[in-house]
XYZ file of C-alpha atoms in Angstrom:
766
model
C 29.227 44.694 -26.236
C 26.943 47.614 -24.679
C 24.872 47.117 -28.217
C 24.052 43.593 -27.208
C 22.923 44.571 -23.844
C 20.396 47.142 -25.532
C 16.917 45.679 -24.658
C 15.267 47.556 -27.629
C 17.297 48.834 -30.170
C 14.817 50.614 -31.952
C 14.295 52.998 -29.452
C 10.582 52.286 -29.436
C 8.898 51.358 -25.863
C 7.454 48.054 -26.383
C 3.626 47.815 -26.550
C 1.654 47.174 -23.659
C -1.730 45.930 -22.703
C -2.739 49.339 -21.168
C -1.839 51.407 -24.155
C -3.638 49.329 -26.562
C -7.533 49.832 -28.149
C -9.043 46.556 -27.417
C -12.839 45.886 -26.365
C -13.403 45.082 -22.535
C -13.405 41.519 -23.026
C -10.644 41.084 -25.191
C -8.287 42.819 -23.200
C -9.544 40.849 -20.028
C -9.022 38.093 -21.618
C -5.632 38.929 -22.993
C -4.651 40.082 -19.197
C -5.649 36.923 -17.853
C -3.369 34.906 -20.444
C -0.844 37.375 -19.580
C -0.930 37.006 -15.667
C -1.073 33.118 -16.555
C 1.906 32.783 -18.294
C 4.115 35.567 -16.697
C 3.455 33.698 -13.393
C 4.891 30.359 -15.075
C 7.800 32.023 -16.574
C 8.692 33.980 -13.755
C 9.810 30.000 -12.151
C 10.420 28.501 -14.983
C 13.362 31.137 -16.157
C 14.538 30.665 -12.537
C 14.871 26.904 -12.520
C 16.537 28.068 -16.287
C 19.391 30.145 -14.539
C 19.814 28.235 -11.420
C 20.533 25.146 -14.300
C 22.725 27.313 -16.173
C 24.675 28.507 -13.273
C 25.322 24.423 -12.177
C 26.434 23.980 -16.351
C 28.656 26.810 -15.974
C 30.479 25.860 -12.802
C 30.753 22.462 -14.143
C 32.697 23.814 -17.184
C 34.993 25.504 -14.954
C 35.755 22.526 -12.530
C 36.231 20.349 -15.853
C 38.236 23.062 -17.676
C 41.631 21.687 -19.011
C 42.987 25.021 -19.797
C 43.011 28.167 -17.808
C 41.643 30.259 -20.740
C 38.301 27.841 -20.493
C 37.895 27.956 -16.812
C 38.356 31.663 -16.854
C 35.850 32.151 -19.582
C 33.065 30.366 -17.885
C 33.881 31.728 -14.330
C 33.405 35.031 -16.016
C 29.897 34.242 -17.575
C 28.819 32.464 -14.025
C 29.823 35.740 -12.605
C 27.976 37.761 -15.664
C 24.756 35.518 -14.898
C 24.637 36.029 -11.164
C 25.158 39.733 -11.510
C 21.961 40.105 -14.042
C 20.301 37.521 -13.652
C 17.290 39.223 -12.317
C 17.099 41.555 -15.497
C 16.375 38.495 -17.608
C 12.843 38.176 -16.364
C 11.389 41.403 -16.747
C 12.790 42.044 -20.107
C 11.144 38.499 -21.055
C 7.892 39.711 -19.624
C 7.942 43.247 -21.170
C 8.750 41.262 -24.515
C 5.732 38.666 -23.896
C 3.006 41.489 -23.087
C 4.410 43.366 -26.293
C 3.642 40.430 -28.170
C 0.162 39.867 -26.597
C -0.413 43.686 -27.450
C 0.320 43.206 -30.553
C -1.727 40.411 -31.851
C -4.102 42.677 -34.192
C -1.256 44.423 -35.499
C -0.662 43.668 -39.306
C 1.995 41.701 -40.273
C 3.838 43.347 -42.796
C 7.156 42.324 -44.293
C 9.216 45.562 -45.046
C 10.735 45.449 -48.658
C 14.204 45.006 -48.920
C 16.378 48.131 -49.206
C 18.527 48.188 -52.416
C 22.444 47.546 -51.306
C 25.644 47.387 -52.996
C 28.158 44.800 -53.176
C 30.309 46.436 -50.958
C 27.897 46.434 -48.349
C 26.932 42.838 -48.342
C 28.457 40.249 -45.694
C 28.700 36.787 -44.726
C 26.197 36.424 -41.468
C 28.382 35.624 -38.326
C 28.251 31.712 -37.579
C 27.730 32.135 -34.282
C 24.449 33.886 -35.073
C 23.533 30.932 -37.296
C 24.354 28.687 -34.525
C 22.008 30.457 -32.465
C 19.101 30.680 -34.903
C 19.817 26.650 -35.889
C 19.267 25.681 -32.310
C 16.508 27.671 -31.029
C 14.588 26.827 -34.464
C 15.038 23.089 -33.432
C 13.924 24.201 -29.749
C 10.867 25.476 -31.017
C 10.320 22.684 -33.564
C 10.452 19.660 -31.026
C 8.141 21.599 -28.814
C 5.513 22.088 -31.761
C 5.468 18.688 -31.841
C 4.949 17.450 -28.730
C 2.392 20.412 -28.543
C 0.517 20.070 -31.574
C -2.945 19.396 -30.755
C -2.985 22.173 -28.067
C -1.595 24.425 -29.952
C -4.081 23.840 -32.934
C -7.057 24.559 -30.412
C -5.070 27.657 -28.944
C -4.748 29.032 -32.598
C -8.303 28.649 -33.214
C -9.420 30.088 -30.141
C -6.585 33.306 -30.528
C -8.618 33.680 -34.093
C -11.661 34.435 -32.039
C -9.782 37.008 -29.810
C -8.705 38.851 -32.623
C -11.459 38.434 -35.238
C -8.915 36.516 -37.461
C -8.652 32.895 -39.083
C -6.629 30.829 -36.469
C -3.039 32.448 -36.047
C -0.314 30.575 -37.193
C 3.342 29.383 -34.439
C 4.781 32.917 -36.363
C 1.877 35.006 -35.058
C 0.782 33.430 -31.998
C 2.041 34.991 -29.195
C 3.171 32.563 -26.908
C 3.874 29.469 -29.359
C 7.002 27.657 -29.111
C 8.594 29.892 -31.998
C 7.645 33.295 -30.102
C 8.873 31.762 -26.657
C 12.260 31.133 -28.290
C 12.491 34.641 -29.997
C 11.516 36.061 -26.822
C 14.568 34.565 -24.632
C 16.832 35.535 -27.675
C 16.106 39.313 -27.280
C 15.840 39.431 -23.519
C 19.010 37.480 -22.626
C 21.119 39.878 -24.271
C 21.086 41.584 -20.918
C 24.201 39.163 -20.359
C 27.378 39.388 -22.311
C 28.078 35.741 -23.295
C 30.046 34.075 -25.427
C 28.370 31.964 -28.169
C 28.804 28.509 -26.477
C 27.646 29.962 -23.490
C 24.525 31.465 -24.999
C 24.091 28.224 -26.604
C 23.850 26.620 -23.208
C 21.342 29.294 -21.865
C 19.273 28.003 -24.762
C 19.482 24.023 -23.857
C 18.513 25.099 -20.299
C 15.520 26.857 -21.572
C 14.642 23.850 -23.435
C 14.959 21.838 -20.520
C 13.316 23.888 -18.231
C 10.864 26.035 -20.080
C 9.866 24.136 -23.095
C 9.913 20.535 -21.016
C 7.027 22.298 -19.114
C 5.370 23.866 -22.257
C 2.689 20.990 -23.385
C 1.357 22.134 -19.691
C 1.380 25.541 -19.617
C -0.536 25.590 -22.990
C -3.076 23.305 -21.556
C -3.778 26.035 -18.507
C -3.856 28.769 -20.966
C -6.519 26.578 -23.038
C -8.321 25.682 -19.950
C -8.785 29.354 -18.940
C -10.331 30.547 -22.275
C -12.661 27.340 -21.666
C -14.051 28.644 -18.961
C -14.462 32.077 -20.253
C -16.521 30.984 -22.741
C -14.124 30.782 -25.709
C -14.796 27.659 -28.396
C -15.916 26.054 -25.171
C -17.676 23.027 -27.450
C -14.664 22.839 -29.691
C -13.700 19.174 -29.555
C -12.869 16.460 -32.698
C -13.642 13.074 -33.223
C -11.122 10.838 -34.969
C -11.062 10.627 -38.501
C -11.496 7.848 -40.288
C -11.345 6.552 -44.272
C -14.672 5.367 -45.329
C -15.345 3.607 -48.033
C -17.173 5.728 -50.711
C -20.139 3.931 -52.939
C -17.702 4.068 -55.613
C -15.326 2.043 -53.988
C -12.545 4.898 -53.338
C -11.481 6.110 -50.168
C -13.005 9.081 -48.359
C -10.584 11.741 -47.753
C -10.435 12.415 -44.124
C -10.182 16.085 -44.325
C -13.788 15.830 -45.325
C -14.749 14.393 -42.182
C -15.777 17.332 -40.612
C -17.148 16.874 -36.758
C -20.357 18.978 -36.133
C -19.738 21.274 -32.931
C -21.924 21.164 -29.782
C -22.555 24.792 -30.424
C -22.280 27.648 -33.009
C -18.832 28.008 -33.753
C -16.875 28.622 -36.520
C -16.004 25.867 -38.617
C -12.712 24.408 -38.841
C -11.283 21.470 -41.174
C -10.632 18.505 -39.389
C -7.122 18.421 -39.776
C -6.464 17.399 -35.999
C -8.615 15.002 -33.730
C -8.687 13.544 -30.422
C -9.888 10.505 -29.063
C -10.874 9.480 -25.437
C -7.593 7.927 -24.669
C -4.837 10.160 -23.202
C -2.546 11.219 -25.733
C -3.695 9.158 -28.750
C -4.434 12.325 -31.529
C -4.045 12.320 -34.915
C -2.220 15.558 -35.653
C -1.707 17.709 -38.585
C -1.036 16.314 -42.163
C 2.368 16.073 -43.181
C 4.449 16.300 -39.685
C 5.168 14.586 -37.263
C 2.762 14.727 -34.447
C 1.799 14.370 -30.938
C -0.751 11.209 -31.396
C 2.883 9.739 -33.498
C 5.082 9.689 -30.088
C 1.777 8.821 -28.169
C 1.677 5.363 -30.386
C 5.603 4.783 -29.862
C 5.220 5.267 -26.087
C 2.472 2.692 -25.979
C 4.772 0.411 -27.969
C 6.791 0.365 -25.407
C 4.722 -0.756 -22.571
C 3.666 -3.401 -25.335
C 7.154 -4.554 -25.978
C 7.825 -5.146 -22.405
C 4.388 -7.203 -22.595
C 5.694 -9.287 -25.326
C 8.878 -10.097 -24.280
C 7.492 -10.909 -20.710
C 5.069 -13.530 -22.288
C 7.913 -14.925 -24.346
C 10.282 -15.330 -21.497
C 7.223 -17.401 -19.493
C 7.178 -20.802 -20.020
C 3.955 -22.137 -22.446
C 0.903 -23.396 -20.152
C -2.088 -25.548 -21.745
C -5.241 -23.501 -21.213
C -6.553 -26.287 -19.093
C -4.080 -25.201 -16.514
C -5.349 -21.266 -16.856
C -7.145 -20.075 -13.324
C -10.415 -21.019 -12.958
C -12.011 -17.746 -12.131
C -10.270 -16.431 -15.201
C -11.952 -19.006 -17.710
C -15.250 -18.354 -16.300
C -14.633 -14.824 -17.058
C -14.794 -13.326 -13.216
C -12.347 -10.624 -13.193
C -11.628 -8.018 -10.842
C -12.611 -4.396 -12.091
C -10.357 -1.390 -12.262
C -12.439 0.393 -9.586
C -12.148 -2.513 -7.418
C -8.437 -2.813 -7.903
C -7.711 0.670 -7.061
C -9.806 0.626 -4.199
C -8.123 -2.652 -2.685
C -4.649 -0.913 -3.457
C -5.715 2.381 -2.047
C -6.413 0.783 1.083
C -3.125 -0.836 0.752
C -1.005 1.972 0.156
C -2.304 3.948 3.669
C -0.888 0.514 5.836
C 2.663 0.540 7.394
C 4.947 -0.764 4.695
C 6.110 -3.331 7.744
C 7.986 -5.974 6.972
C 7.267 -9.875 5.340
C 8.439 -13.335 7.036
C 9.920 -15.790 4.931
C 11.497 -18.735 6.126
C 11.388 -17.339 9.424
C 13.158 -13.927 9.082
C 11.513 -10.904 8.505
C 12.100 -9.282 4.998
C 11.448 -6.222 3.382
C 7.907 -6.545 1.351
C 7.711 -6.560 -2.439
C 5.054 -6.032 -5.154
C 4.612 -9.738 -5.192
C 3.627 -9.086 -1.572
C 1.297 -6.584 -2.304
C -0.093 -8.973 -5.552
C -0.963 -11.265 -2.602
C -2.247 -8.776 -0.368
C -4.538 -7.745 -3.213
C -5.890 -10.793 -4.451
C -6.717 -11.373 -0.863
C -8.615 -8.357 -0.170
C -10.245 -9.124 -3.477
C -11.708 -12.730 -2.374
C -12.723 -11.063 0.760
C -14.937 -8.549 -1.161
C -16.416 -11.327 -3.029
C -19.139 -11.962 -0.987
C -19.182 -15.711 -1.141
C -18.990 -15.665 -4.875
C -16.102 -17.012 -7.131
C -12.888 -14.785 -6.138
C -12.354 -12.570 -9.146
C -8.715 -12.632 -10.795
C -6.837 -10.003 -12.211
C -7.033 -9.253 -15.631
C -4.234 -9.905 -17.624
C -2.977 -6.435 -18.637
C -3.207 -5.952 -15.032
C -1.316 -8.939 -14.008
C 1.309 -8.083 -16.389
C 1.428 -4.357 -15.329
C 2.000 -6.028 -12.040
C 5.045 -8.165 -12.781
C 6.793 -5.184 -14.638
C 6.523 -2.771 -11.703
C 8.015 -5.651 -9.650
C 10.557 -6.111 -11.751
C 11.300 -2.500 -12.239
C 11.595 -2.097 -8.084
C 13.632 -4.944 -7.681
C 16.046 -3.624 -10.320
C 16.066 -0.175 -8.496
C 17.096 -1.975 -5.016
C 19.866 -3.665 -6.514
C 21.610 -0.106 -6.082
C 20.877 0.581 -2.307
C 21.610 -1.267 0.822
C 18.995 -3.543 2.476
C 17.044 -1.750 5.576
C 18.826 1.704 4.410
C 16.765 5.051 4.211
C 16.832 4.681 0.407
C 15.450 1.259 0.444
C 12.632 2.506 3.048
C 11.820 5.154 0.584
C 11.459 2.793 -2.677
C 9.205 0.589 -0.212
C 6.928 3.036 0.620
C 6.340 4.012 -3.191
C 5.295 0.783 -4.225
C 1.259 0.993 -3.738
C 0.947 4.579 -5.183
C 3.277 3.671 -8.533
C 1.661 0.541 -8.793
C -1.708 2.109 -8.895
C -0.466 4.825 -11.264
C 0.879 2.284 -13.489
C -2.068 0.351 -13.672
C -4.037 3.619 -14.837
C -1.706 4.815 -17.020
C 0.710 2.734 -19.100
C 2.518 5.826 -20.525
C 4.134 5.366 -17.075
C 6.594 3.172 -18.717
C 7.820 5.390 -21.705
C 6.748 9.269 -21.003
C 10.156 10.736 -19.436
C 8.232 13.856 -17.707
C 5.083 11.560 -16.766
C 5.004 13.219 -13.046
C 5.137 10.077 -10.867
C 8.073 8.795 -13.166
C 9.926 11.657 -12.504
C 9.194 11.470 -8.514
C 10.163 7.939 -8.375
C 13.444 8.618 -10.219
C 14.219 11.368 -7.541
C 13.681 9.660 -5.064
C 15.773 6.809 -6.187
C 18.858 9.048 -7.030
C 18.421 10.775 -3.566
C 18.123 7.855 -2.174
C 21.009 6.295 -3.828
C 23.661 9.141 -3.845
C 22.718 11.347 -0.503
C 21.361 8.500 1.545
C 23.758 5.395 1.073
C 26.713 6.911 2.052
C 28.420 7.230 5.294
C 26.783 10.186 7.163
C 24.004 10.399 4.992
C 22.435 14.114 4.276
C 19.573 13.701 7.169
C 17.765 17.198 6.221
C 17.562 16.027 2.838
C 16.618 11.969 3.545
C 13.964 13.677 6.321
C 12.292 16.056 3.497
C 12.077 13.226 0.414
C 10.765 10.939 3.444
C 8.040 13.621 4.364
C 6.826 13.980 0.792
C 6.688 10.005 0.121
C 4.534 9.677 3.192
C 2.281 12.676 1.736
C 2.449 10.762 -1.318
C 1.383 7.347 0.697
C -1.338 9.320 2.508
C -3.012 11.387 0.133
C -2.716 10.128 -3.782
C -6.098 8.904 -5.064
C -5.405 9.046 -8.842
C -4.491 12.462 -9.142
C -0.702 12.451 -10.592
C -0.774 16.150 -10.364
C 0.518 15.594 -6.898
C 3.375 14.436 -7.835
C 3.978 17.367 -9.677
C 3.174 19.261 -6.597
C 5.620 17.625 -4.287
C 8.322 16.905 -7.216
C 8.391 21.126 -7.376
C 9.180 21.150 -3.445
C 11.612 18.500 -3.466
C 13.674 19.926 -6.428
C 13.468 23.458 -4.316
C 14.676 21.369 -1.696
C 17.555 19.457 -3.531
C 18.707 22.902 -5.246
C 19.402 24.239 -2.101
C 21.345 21.138 -1.107
C 23.636 21.263 -4.490
C 24.018 24.879 -3.596
C 25.937 24.137 -0.721
C 27.706 20.956 -1.948
C 29.055 23.175 -4.939
C 30.174 25.986 -2.385
C 31.881 23.718 -0.388
C 33.225 21.873 -3.277
C 34.610 25.149 -4.817
C 36.155 25.766 -1.623
C 37.778 22.585 -1.324
C 39.306 23.479 -5.259
C 40.443 26.669 -4.213
C 42.143 25.705 -0.594
C 43.908 22.580 -2.922
C 45.123 24.724 -5.814
C 46.246 26.814 -2.730
C 48.097 24.500 -1.530
C 49.410 23.321 -4.816
C 50.792 26.597 -4.959
C 52.537 26.206 -1.998
C 53.998 22.918 -2.903
C 55.252 24.017 -6.142
C 56.783 26.955 -4.060
C 58.778 25.196 -1.414
C 59.736 22.453 -4.079
C 61.641 25.828 -5.761
C 62.667 27.138 -2.418
C 64.249 23.803 -0.999
C 66.292 23.320 -4.213
C 67.670 26.886 -3.565
C 68.154 26.296 -0.289
C 69.956 22.843 -1.078
C 72.529 25.056 -3.520
C 73.314 27.330 -0.986
C 74.063 25.014 1.767
C 75.962 22.769 -0.518
C 78.263 26.397 -1.868
C 79.070 26.432 1.768
C 80.440 24.264 4.657
C 78.092 24.937 7.147
C 77.116 22.701 10.232
C 74.862 19.869 9.894
C 72.173 21.404 12.331
C 72.281 24.505 10.569
C 71.661 22.941 7.524
C 68.545 21.464 9.036
C 67.499 24.800 10.089
C 67.770 26.712 6.596
C 66.523 23.992 4.538
C 62.885 23.480 6.724
C 62.863 26.973 8.255
C 63.866 29.275 5.762
C 62.412 27.381 3.004
C 59.074 28.045 4.273
C 60.117 31.746 4.116
C 61.266 31.764 0.612
C 58.453 30.056 -0.295
C 55.820 32.448 1.345
C 57.764 35.113 -0.224
C 57.243 33.789 -3.780
C 53.598 33.129 -2.935
C 53.101 36.879 -2.173
C 55.675 39.158 -3.841
C 56.784 36.420 -6.812
C 59.935 34.969 -7.673
C 61.273 38.192 -9.385
C 60.455 40.450 -6.785
C 63.166 42.350 -4.371
C 61.764 40.883 -1.497
C 62.299 37.626 -3.006
C 66.160 38.502 -3.868
C 66.474 39.985 -0.250
C 65.400 36.674 1.635
C 67.971 34.318 -0.758
C 70.598 37.169 0.145
C 69.938 36.645 3.758
C 70.023 32.729 3.266
C 73.805 33.182 1.514
C 74.587 35.352 4.383
C 73.583 32.833 7.405
C 75.062 29.875 5.695
C 78.779 32.328 5.101
C 78.576 33.305 8.809
C 77.823 29.499 9.677
C 80.522 28.214 7.708
C 83.183 30.581 9.773
C 83.383 33.626 7.606
C 83.388 37.180 9.387
C 81.010 40.038 9.110
C 80.696 42.197 6.179
C 81.990 45.728 6.913
C 79.036 47.535 8.187
C 77.136 44.425 8.320
C 75.104 44.258 11.807
C 74.580 40.759 13.137
C 72.030 41.934 15.615
C 69.840 43.702 12.352
C 70.425 40.478 10.361
C 68.879 38.344 13.325
C 66.128 40.473 13.740
C 65.411 39.900 9.890
C 65.335 36.233 10.299
C 63.117 36.427 13.193
C 60.568 38.615 11.926
C 60.709 36.352 8.455
C 60.140 32.963 10.962
C 56.766 34.644 12.941
C 55.562 35.390 9.372
C 55.617 31.600 8.594
C 54.021 30.950 12.045
C 57.095 30.420 14.598
C 56.194 31.770 17.811
C 58.566 34.590 19.306
C 60.553 32.213 21.304
C 61.039 30.034 18.903
C 62.093 32.623 16.293
C 64.416 34.538 18.675
C 66.206 31.202 19.100
C 66.533 30.248 15.950
C 67.765 33.984 14.596
C 70.460 33.866 17.065
C 71.441 30.373 16.436
C 71.539 31.178 12.741
C 73.466 34.272 12.922
C 75.798 33.070 15.309
C 79.574 32.107 14.348
C 81.022 28.705 15.956
C 83.101 31.069 18.076
C 80.204 31.970 19.972
C 78.833 30.977 23.450
C 76.332 28.342 23.013
C 72.788 29.904 23.446
C 70.287 28.840 26.369
C 68.415 27.057 24.064
C 70.388 24.146 22.989
C 71.109 22.414 20.086
C 68.666 19.305 21.194
C 65.940 21.643 22.333
C 65.470 23.332 19.030
C 66.187 20.351 17.106
C 63.371 18.841 18.886
C 61.028 21.721 18.949
C 61.724 22.185 14.965
C 60.940 18.787 14.358
C 57.530 18.508 16.342
C 56.275 21.679 14.692
C 54.538 21.374 11.359
C 55.574 23.075 7.936
C 54.030 26.093 6.623
C 50.436 25.228 5.175
C 50.239 21.893 7.558
C 48.652 20.813 10.601
C 50.279 18.918 12.822
C 50.314 15.006 12.104
C 48.085 15.675 8.413
C 50.636 14.457 6.658
C 51.339 10.836 6.261
C 54.364 9.401 6.123
C 55.254 8.921 2.919
C 55.984 5.007 2.020
C 57.763 3.625 -0.698
C 55.741 2.388 -3.532
C 57.642 -0.468 -6.383
C 57.667 0.736 -10.087
C 54.581 0.860 -11.845
C 53.564 -2.450 -13.758
C 52.093 -1.560 -17.565
C 48.554 -2.156 -16.828
C 49.243 0.474 -14.061
C 50.711 2.977 -16.098
C 48.022 2.845 -18.762
C 45.545 3.610 -15.962
C 47.743 6.463 -14.687
C 47.328 8.191 -18.126
C 43.876 7.338 -18.583
C 43.421 9.320 -15.293
C 45.251 12.154 -16.282
C 42.829 12.175 -19.530
C 40.044 12.559 -17.168
C 38.204 16.066 -17.061
C 37.742 17.359 -13.470
C 34.090 16.659 -12.080
C 34.430 12.841 -13.441
C 32.740 10.644 -10.957
C 34.497 7.306 -9.905
C 33.496 4.187 -8.396
C 35.367 2.783 -4.849
C 35.249 -0.597 -3.668
C 34.870 -0.363 -0.094
C 34.811 -4.233 1.119
C 35.649 -7.615 -0.061
C 32.108 -7.842 -0.731
C 31.911 -5.515 -3.570
C 30.056 -2.396 -2.180
C 31.126 0.498 -4.187
C 30.424 4.143 -2.968
C 30.845 6.720 -5.979
C 32.893 9.546 -5.177
C 33.857 12.939 -7.465
C 37.303 13.507 -9.336
C 37.279 17.070 -8.384
C 40.835 18.003 -9.210
C 44.126 17.166 -9.622
C 47.342 18.307 -10.234
C 49.621 16.844 -13.436
C 52.541 18.392 -11.470
C 52.216 16.893 -8.223
C 49.793 14.422 -8.467
C 47.603 15.407 -5.713
C 43.918 14.494 -6.005
C 40.811 16.118 -4.712
C 38.351 13.448 -4.338
C 34.993 14.700 -2.887
C 31.298 12.821 -2.227
C 27.694 14.415 -3.147
C 27.741 17.141 -0.138
C 31.131 18.633 -1.307
C 33.251 17.001 1.207
C 36.702 15.720 0.918
C 36.677 11.998 1.150
C 40.246 11.174 1.933
C 43.495 11.448 0.554
C 44.740 10.431 -2.593
C 47.742 10.707 -5.609
C 47.477 10.147 -9.084
C 50.047 6.961 -8.620
C 47.292 5.554 -6.211
C 43.978 5.758 -8.106
C 46.163 4.344 -10.757
C 46.980 1.190 -9.046
C 43.432 1.118 -7.465
C 41.930 1.080 -10.736
C 44.576 -1.789 -11.830
C 43.343 -4.276 -8.947
C 39.706 -3.241 -9.768
C 39.031 -1.211 -6.651
C 38.282 2.122 -8.771
C 36.025 2.480 -11.393
C 35.124 5.690 -13.571
C 31.730 6.273 -14.314
C 31.115 6.766 -17.848
C 28.547 10.210 -18.328
C 25.030 8.425 -18.492
C 22.165 10.300 -19.823
C 19.430 7.812 -18.879
C 18.037 8.367 -15.619
C 17.279 5.774 -13.173
C 14.027 4.440 -14.770
C 15.367 4.476 -18.138
C 18.478 2.252 -17.062
C 15.982 0.062 -15.110
C 13.672 -0.160 -17.806
C 16.597 -1.041 -20.386
C 18.232 -3.658 -17.751
C 14.682 -5.223 -17.514
C 14.129 -5.733 -21.241
C 17.779 -7.267 -21.183
C 16.730 -9.914 -18.497
C 13.828 -10.639 -20.525
C 15.917 -11.186 -23.581
C 17.853 -13.713 -21.756
C 15.042 -15.687 -19.958
C 13.317 -15.699 -23.364
C 16.462 -17.569 -24.874
C 16.627 -19.630 -21.509
C 12.811 -20.575 -21.965
C 13.248 -21.574 -25.675
C 16.468 -23.643 -25.384
C 14.509 -25.418 -22.376
C 17.024 -24.485 -19.451
C 15.190 -23.222 -16.071
C 14.815 -19.714 -16.132
């Protein structure tokens, strides 16, 4: 693997901006771009590696074989050791690409090869190439317009035509190539490298569009094609009755700039673009996004009972509709008020979006100055109702008056303002406000909805939500800033939880090995005591105390070691002496007693207990009774905990009836679950549920490790108990969900509206 770690296989140092002969202005611009991109990549690559470490740890947890687990742990260790090498290597490759933008792109002539030198391309190499190509293609489609503008501006820097994706040094294709080369600092198997690439797609490519917009804005501020703009191309009828080619409709730049074909246009609406011909474009996805909101409105209208036009609000019939500015202004005032409660039927109730709507209409009436009170526009009314349904759906997963419910309530007005202004909130997964709402909902549900919530994390989220209430005034960039702050804090909390969980898993594995060793040692001691007619009291001492000694010896030295065989011989001699056999010639009873004492001390017996038991085990029936009577020794032995247990830690075992067929099916299902599967436990008769993680279980002993989100152990369970509870619908397996909270809530709203539409058409009440 040494070759894989070689950063520059050619041996030539990568080009740098300082070593290339550029005009002063071009050098300054390239250095500015380099500083912007590297500043962002330092943060994004760090997030990528954090995500990779989390995924590797999860793979190790969920591994069903020792080889798979070992491979994941080795990869995790390698990433932790060498993660500091990735960013410098990536930055060096990025600088080399920027420094080489004017180098001629020549394709070397292929050297003649003989058939004996031909080889198949490695399958893993092809998989990497395919995966990176898919990542780059998706990013290029999402960012087609800013990439087009950037390629035009880089053409000005190089004095060449617009650069293509292969030549643009910060195109998605180039960014993926840089990662492939820089990541050779890790000794990762193919599947682990692909996992790294997917995390790169998630964290870096997910934020790529914003990065390109920032670079474009920088070049505009520096005067590089500052007036480069495009107007929507339209198919116009020619005088001969044929349609004109939109490519011939070129907009006139506001200043003398190089003319460019009108292959990409943009209107004044966010995301409303017409992209490059012949390829899926960002404008297409924008249309799909708007269709989601339109689809929700259509379902909402279909679910409403039809009203005659005469019953429409008077203000709306008269044409008095509140402007967007007035609506946003009033909501801004409501946003800064404490959330409070509403009194319904004499009882305090948490305020909902409908209460916000009532307050909004009341405030609009007050500012109408005697004129007819303005009504809300139809689109605003629908948006408010949809946002209300969204929050109602999210509130179903949290307890009333809990920290989670309070957090969601505080976000109602700011998120309503966002949705009224930008309908892409309903469909754009990476919308900053939507990501913030999803993060708060997840934090509130999982970290605040349990017994003993994480007060530090909840306090942090509460502080960020308060900042949104006090500072948000239309700029969604605030959500990005606060989301980054929350993400860093959440990463810290999750690392602590992972460390705590890892310790519990290691402890459980240790207890599992001890249990197996004690079981085997107990079987051996049973054979030895059955082979000799030993007194009942001596039998109890051997089967408990010496079983622990044998188990500890097996864990430390193995069952094929000399120490293991020696301890078995000691047990046989003790049993023989207790059965009345005489000492062998040259055998020293005192030495045998001291050996027993030292062995018992190693498994936690106090010195006086070890001495008393040692003398008792090596004494024959003809010996006088020891000062520590049998009764006293029996009581002390019964009171003390076994090796690996604390006093009172092991609950008394209760004999359970044989398992029913359904319980056996549930048992087999649980045995097939991977480690790390999330379960829901019903906690009371009202059906409240709490989410727990099946972190580990033993197929041999049936012991299970169930933890909460903070990595803490949550009760003692066995596979048998879980299976019986699952058969009684007290435990449920949570299928892995790729959708976030908001996606699931929107899908639930669609289902609800579909049902309401059917009931409305059937003439039944909603």
